[in-house]
Amino acid sequence: MAVHSIDRNTWLTKLERIKLLSSKNQDIKFNNLGHIIDYKMCYR
């Protein structure tokens, strides 16, 4: 899988981290996830 960002994390890794954070704290709000999503991700 290609690296998506400067911090060397793939978008899948970032989504897994969001999943982990949201499962630990159900009151957490994610206001903007658009910076994670790109065209390649939409086609998967």
Backbone atoms as SQL, in Angstrom:
CREATE TABLE atoms (id INTEGER PRIMARY KEY, chain TEXT, resi INTEGER, resn TEXT, atom TEXT, x REAL, y REAL, z REAL);
INSERT INTO atoms VALUES
  (1, 'A', 1, 'MET', 'N', 0.847, -1.179, 0.000),
  (2, 'A', 1, 'MET', 'CA', 0.000, 0.000, 0.000),
  (3, 'A', 1, 'MET', 'C', 0.891, 1.241, 0.000),
  (4, 'A', 2, 'ALA', 'N', 0.514, 2.214, -0.741),
  (5, 'A', 2, 'ALA', 'CA', 1.290, 3.448, -0.842),
  (6, 'A', 2, 'ALA', 'C', 1.107, 4.309, 0.405),
  (7, 'A', 3, 'VAL', 'N', 2.147, 5.035, 0.732),
  (8, 'A', 3, 'VAL', 'CA', 2.070, 5.963, 1.854),
  (9, 'A', 3, 'VAL', 'C', 1.295, 7.184, 1.401),
  (10, 'A', 4, 'HIS', 'N', 0.339, 7.602, 2.203),
  (11, 'A', 4, 'HIS', 'CA', -0.571, 8.679, 1.823),
  (12, 'A', 4, 'HIS', 'C', -0.110, 10.049, 2.301),
  (13, 'A', 5, 'SER', 'N', 0.620, 10.117, 3.387),
  (14, 'A', 5, 'SER', 'CA', 0.879, 11.423, 3.964),
  (15, 'A', 5, 'SER', 'C', 2.337, 11.600, 4.370),
  (16, 'A', 6, 'ILE', 'N', 2.657, 12.791, 4.761),
  (17, 'A', 6, 'ILE', 'CA', 4.012, 13.152, 5.156),
  (18, 'A', 6, 'ILE', 'C', 4.447, 12.387, 6.402),
  (19, 'A', 7, 'ASP', 'N', 3.506, 12.095, 7.294),
  (20, 'A', 7, 'ASP', 'CA', 3.872, 11.405, 8.534),
  (21, 'A', 7, 'ASP', 'C', 4.049, 9.899, 8.348),
  (22, 'A', 8, 'ARG', 'N', 4.025, 9.422, 7.101),
  (23, 'A', 8, 'ARG', 'CA', 4.319, 8.043, 6.721),
  (24, 'A', 8, 'ARG', 'C', 3.261, 7.040, 7.160),
  (25, 'A', 9, 'ASN', 'N', 2.082, 7.486, 7.576),
  (26, 'A', 9, 'ASN', 'CA', 0.989, 6.588, 7.913),
  (27, 'A', 9, 'ASN', 'C', 0.089, 6.412, 6.707),
  (28, 'A', 10, 'THR', 'N', -0.366, 5.208, 6.463),
  (29, 'A', 10, 'THR', 'CA', -1.318, 4.987, 5.387),
  (30, 'A', 10, 'THR', 'C', -2.693, 5.427, 5.851),
  (31, 'A', 11, 'TRP', 'N', -3.601, 5.621, 4.891),
  (32, 'A', 11, 'TRP', 'CA', -4.946, 6.038, 5.284),
  (33, 'A', 11, 'TRP', 'C', -5.629, 4.952, 6.088),
  (34, 'A', 12, 'LEU', 'N', -5.318, 3.688, 5.826),
  (35, 'A', 12, 'LEU', 'CA', -5.912, 2.612, 6.605),
  (36, 'A', 12, 'LEU', 'C', -5.475, 2.702, 8.065),
  (37, 'A', 13, 'THR', 'N', -4.210, 2.995, 8.289),
  (38, 'A', 13, 'THR', 'CA', -3.705, 3.164, 9.647),
  (39, 'A', 13, 'THR', 'C', -4.422, 4.311, 10.338),
  (40, 'A', 14, 'LYS', 'N', -4.639, 5.394, 9.622),
  (41, 'A', 14, 'LYS', 'CA', -5.333, 6.537, 10.205),
  (42, 'A', 14, 'LYS', 'C', -6.775, 6.189, 10.544),
  (43, 'A', 15, 'LEU', 'N', -7.444, 5.433, 9.678),
  (44, 'A', 15, 'LEU', 'CA', -8.813, 5.017, 9.968),
  (45, 'A', 15, 'LEU', 'C', -8.867, 4.073, 11.162),
  (46, 'A', 16, 'GLU', 'N', -7.893, 3.200, 11.281),
  (47, 'A', 16, 'GLU', 'CA', -7.828, 2.299, 12.438),
  (48, 'A', 16, 'GLU', 'C', -7.642, 3.097, 13.727),
  (49, 'A', 17, 'ARG', 'N', -6.842, 4.146, 13.673),
  (50, 'A', 17, 'ARG', 'CA', -6.636, 4.995, 14.854),
  (51, 'A', 17, 'ARG', 'C', -7.930, 5.718, 15.228),
  (52, 'A', 18, 'ILE', 'N', -8.659, 6.193, 14.252),
  (53, 'A', 18, 'ILE', 'CA', -9.948, 6.833, 14.512),
  (54, 'A', 18, 'ILE', 'C', -10.917, 5.831, 15.122),
  (55, 'A', 19, 'LYS', 'N', -10.910, 4.616, 14.597),
  (56, 'A', 19, 'LYS', 'CA', -11.760, 3.550, 15.141),
  (57, 'A', 19, 'LYS', 'C', -11.425, 3.287, 16.608),
  (58, 'A', 20, 'LEU', 'N', -10.144, 3.213, 16.919),
  (59, 'A', 20, 'LEU', 'CA', -9.704, 2.971, 18.286),
  (60, 'A', 20, 'LEU', 'C', -10.119, 4.110, 19.212),
  (61, 'A', 21, 'LEU', 'N', -9.887, 5.341, 18.787),
  (62, 'A', 21, 'LEU', 'CA', -10.262, 6.494, 19.603),
  (63, 'A', 21, 'LEU', 'C', -11.763, 6.549, 19.851),
  (64, 'A', 22, 'SER', 'N', -12.541, 6.293, 18.824),
  (65, 'A', 22, 'SER', 'CA', -13.993, 6.370, 18.974),
  (66, 'A', 22, 'SER', 'C', -14.544, 5.219, 19.815),
  (67, 'A', 23, 'SER', 'N', -13.894, 4.055, 19.783),
  (68, 'A', 23, 'SER', 'CA', -14.361, 2.940, 20.611),
  (69, 'A', 23, 'SER', 'C', -14.037, 3.157, 22.086),
  (70, 'A', 24, 'LYS', 'N', -12.952, 3.878, 22.365),
  (71, 'A', 24, 'LYS', 'CA', -12.587, 4.166, 23.750),
  (72, 'A', 24, 'LYS', 'C', -13.435, 5.285, 24.347),
  (73, 'A', 25, 'ASN', 'N', -13.832, 6.234, 23.521),
  (74, 'A', 25, 'ASN', 'CA', -14.578, 7.393, 24.005),
  (75, 'A', 25, 'ASN', 'C', -15.714, 7.688, 23.038),
  (76, 'A', 26, 'GLN', 'N', -16.916, 7.264, 23.390),
  (77, 'A', 26, 'GLN', 'CA', -18.048, 7.433, 22.487),
  (78, 'A', 26, 'GLN', 'C', -18.558, 8.869, 22.433),
  (79, 'A', 27, 'ASP', 'N', -18.074, 9.721, 23.316),
  (80, 'A', 27, 'ASP', 'CA', -18.470, 11.128, 23.290),
  (81, 'A', 27, 'ASP', 'C', -17.589, 11.967, 22.368),
  (82, 'A', 28, 'ILE', 'N', -16.516, 11.380, 21.855),
  (83, 'A', 28, 'ILE', 'CA', -15.593, 12.124, 20.997),
  (84, 'A', 28, 'ILE', 'C', -16.279, 12.492, 19.674),
  (85, 'A', 29, 'LYS', 'N', -15.966, 13.669, 19.173),
  (86, 'A', 29, 'LYS', 'CA', -16.530, 14.155, 17.911),
  (87, 'A', 29, 'LYS', 'C', -15.410, 14.318, 16.890),
  (88, 'A', 30, 'PHE', 'N', -15.658, 13.830, 15.696),
  (89, 'A', 30, 'PHE', 'CA', -14.729, 14.007, 14.588),
  (90, 'A', 30, 'PHE', 'C', -15.390, 14.961, 13.601),
  (91, 'A', 31, 'ASN', 'N', -14.970, 16.202, 13.638),
  (92, 'A', 31, 'ASN', 'CA', -15.614, 17.241, 12.839),
  (93, 'A', 31, 'ASN', 'C', -15.158, 17.260, 11.388),
  (94, 'A', 32, 'ASN', 'N', -13.940, 16.840, 11.124),
  (95, 'A', 32, 'ASN', 'CA', -13.438, 16.921, 9.764),
  (96, 'A', 32, 'ASN', 'C', -12.512, 15.744, 9.474),
  (97, 'A', 33, 'LEU', 'N', -12.995, 14.815, 8.672),
  (98, 'A', 33, 'LEU', 'CA', -12.186, 13.667, 8.273),
  (99, 'A', 33, 'LEU', 'C', -11.805, 13.754, 6.801),
  (100, 'A', 34, 'GLY', 'N', -12.127, 14.862, 6.177),
  (101, 'A', 34, 'GLY', 'CA', -11.866, 15.031, 4.754),
  (102, 'A', 34, 'GLY', 'C', -10.403, 14.976, 4.378),
  (103, 'A', 35, 'HIS', 'N', -9.513, 15.330, 5.290),
  (104, 'A', 35, 'HIS', 'CA', -8.081, 15.305, 4.981),
  (105, 'A', 35, 'HIS', 'C', -7.537, 13.886, 4.869),
  (106, 'A', 36, 'ILE', 'N', -8.290, 12.893, 5.325),
  (107, 'A', 36, 'ILE', 'CA', -7.860, 11.494, 5.236),
  (108, 'A', 36, 'ILE', 'C', -8.319, 10.860, 3.927),
  (109, 'A', 37, 'ILE', 'N', -9.453, 11.295, 3.427),
  (110, 'A', 37, 'ILE', 'CA', -10.077, 10.662, 2.268),
  (111, 'A', 37, 'ILE', 'C', -9.491, 11.223, 0.972),
  (112, 'A', 38, 'ASP', 'N', -9.160, 10.345, 0.043),
  (113, 'A', 38, 'ASP', 'CA', -8.719, 10.756, -1.283),
  (114, 'A', 38, 'ASP', 'C', -9.383, 9.850, -2.325),
  (115, 'A', 39, 'TYR', 'N', -9.113, 10.091, -3.589),
  (116, 'A', 39, 'TYR', 'CA', -9.758, 9.335, -4.668),
  (117, 'A', 39, 'TYR', 'C', -9.456, 7.845, -4.593),
  (118, 'A', 40, 'LYS', 'N', -8.219, 7.487, -4.304),
  (119, 'A', 40, 'LYS', 'CA', -7.845, 6.071, -4.237),
  (120, 'A', 40, 'LYS', 'C', -8.633, 5.348, -3.154),
  (121, 'A', 41, 'MET', 'N', -8.837, 6.018, -2.040),
  (122, 'A', 41, 'MET', 'CA', -9.587, 5.408, -0.947),
  (123, 'A', 41, 'MET', 'C', -11.042, 5.192, -1.339),
  (124, 'A', 42, 'CYS', 'N', -11.604, 6.110, -2.074),
  (125, 'A', 42, 'CYS', 'CA', -13.008, 6.000, -2.490),
  (126, 'A', 42, 'CYS', 'C', -13.246, 4.805, -3.407),
  (127, 'A', 43, 'TYR', 'N', -12.242, 4.419, -4.166),
  (128, 'A', 43, 'TYR', 'CA', -12.395, 3.304, -5.098),
  (129, 'A', 43, 'TYR', 'C', -12.199, 1.944, -4.446),
  (130, 'A', 44, 'ARG', 'N', -11.725, 1.898, -3.223),
  (131, 'A', 44, 'ARG', 'CA', -11.506, 0.619, -2.533),
  (132, 'A', 44, 'ARG', 'C', -12.742, 0.141, -1.847);
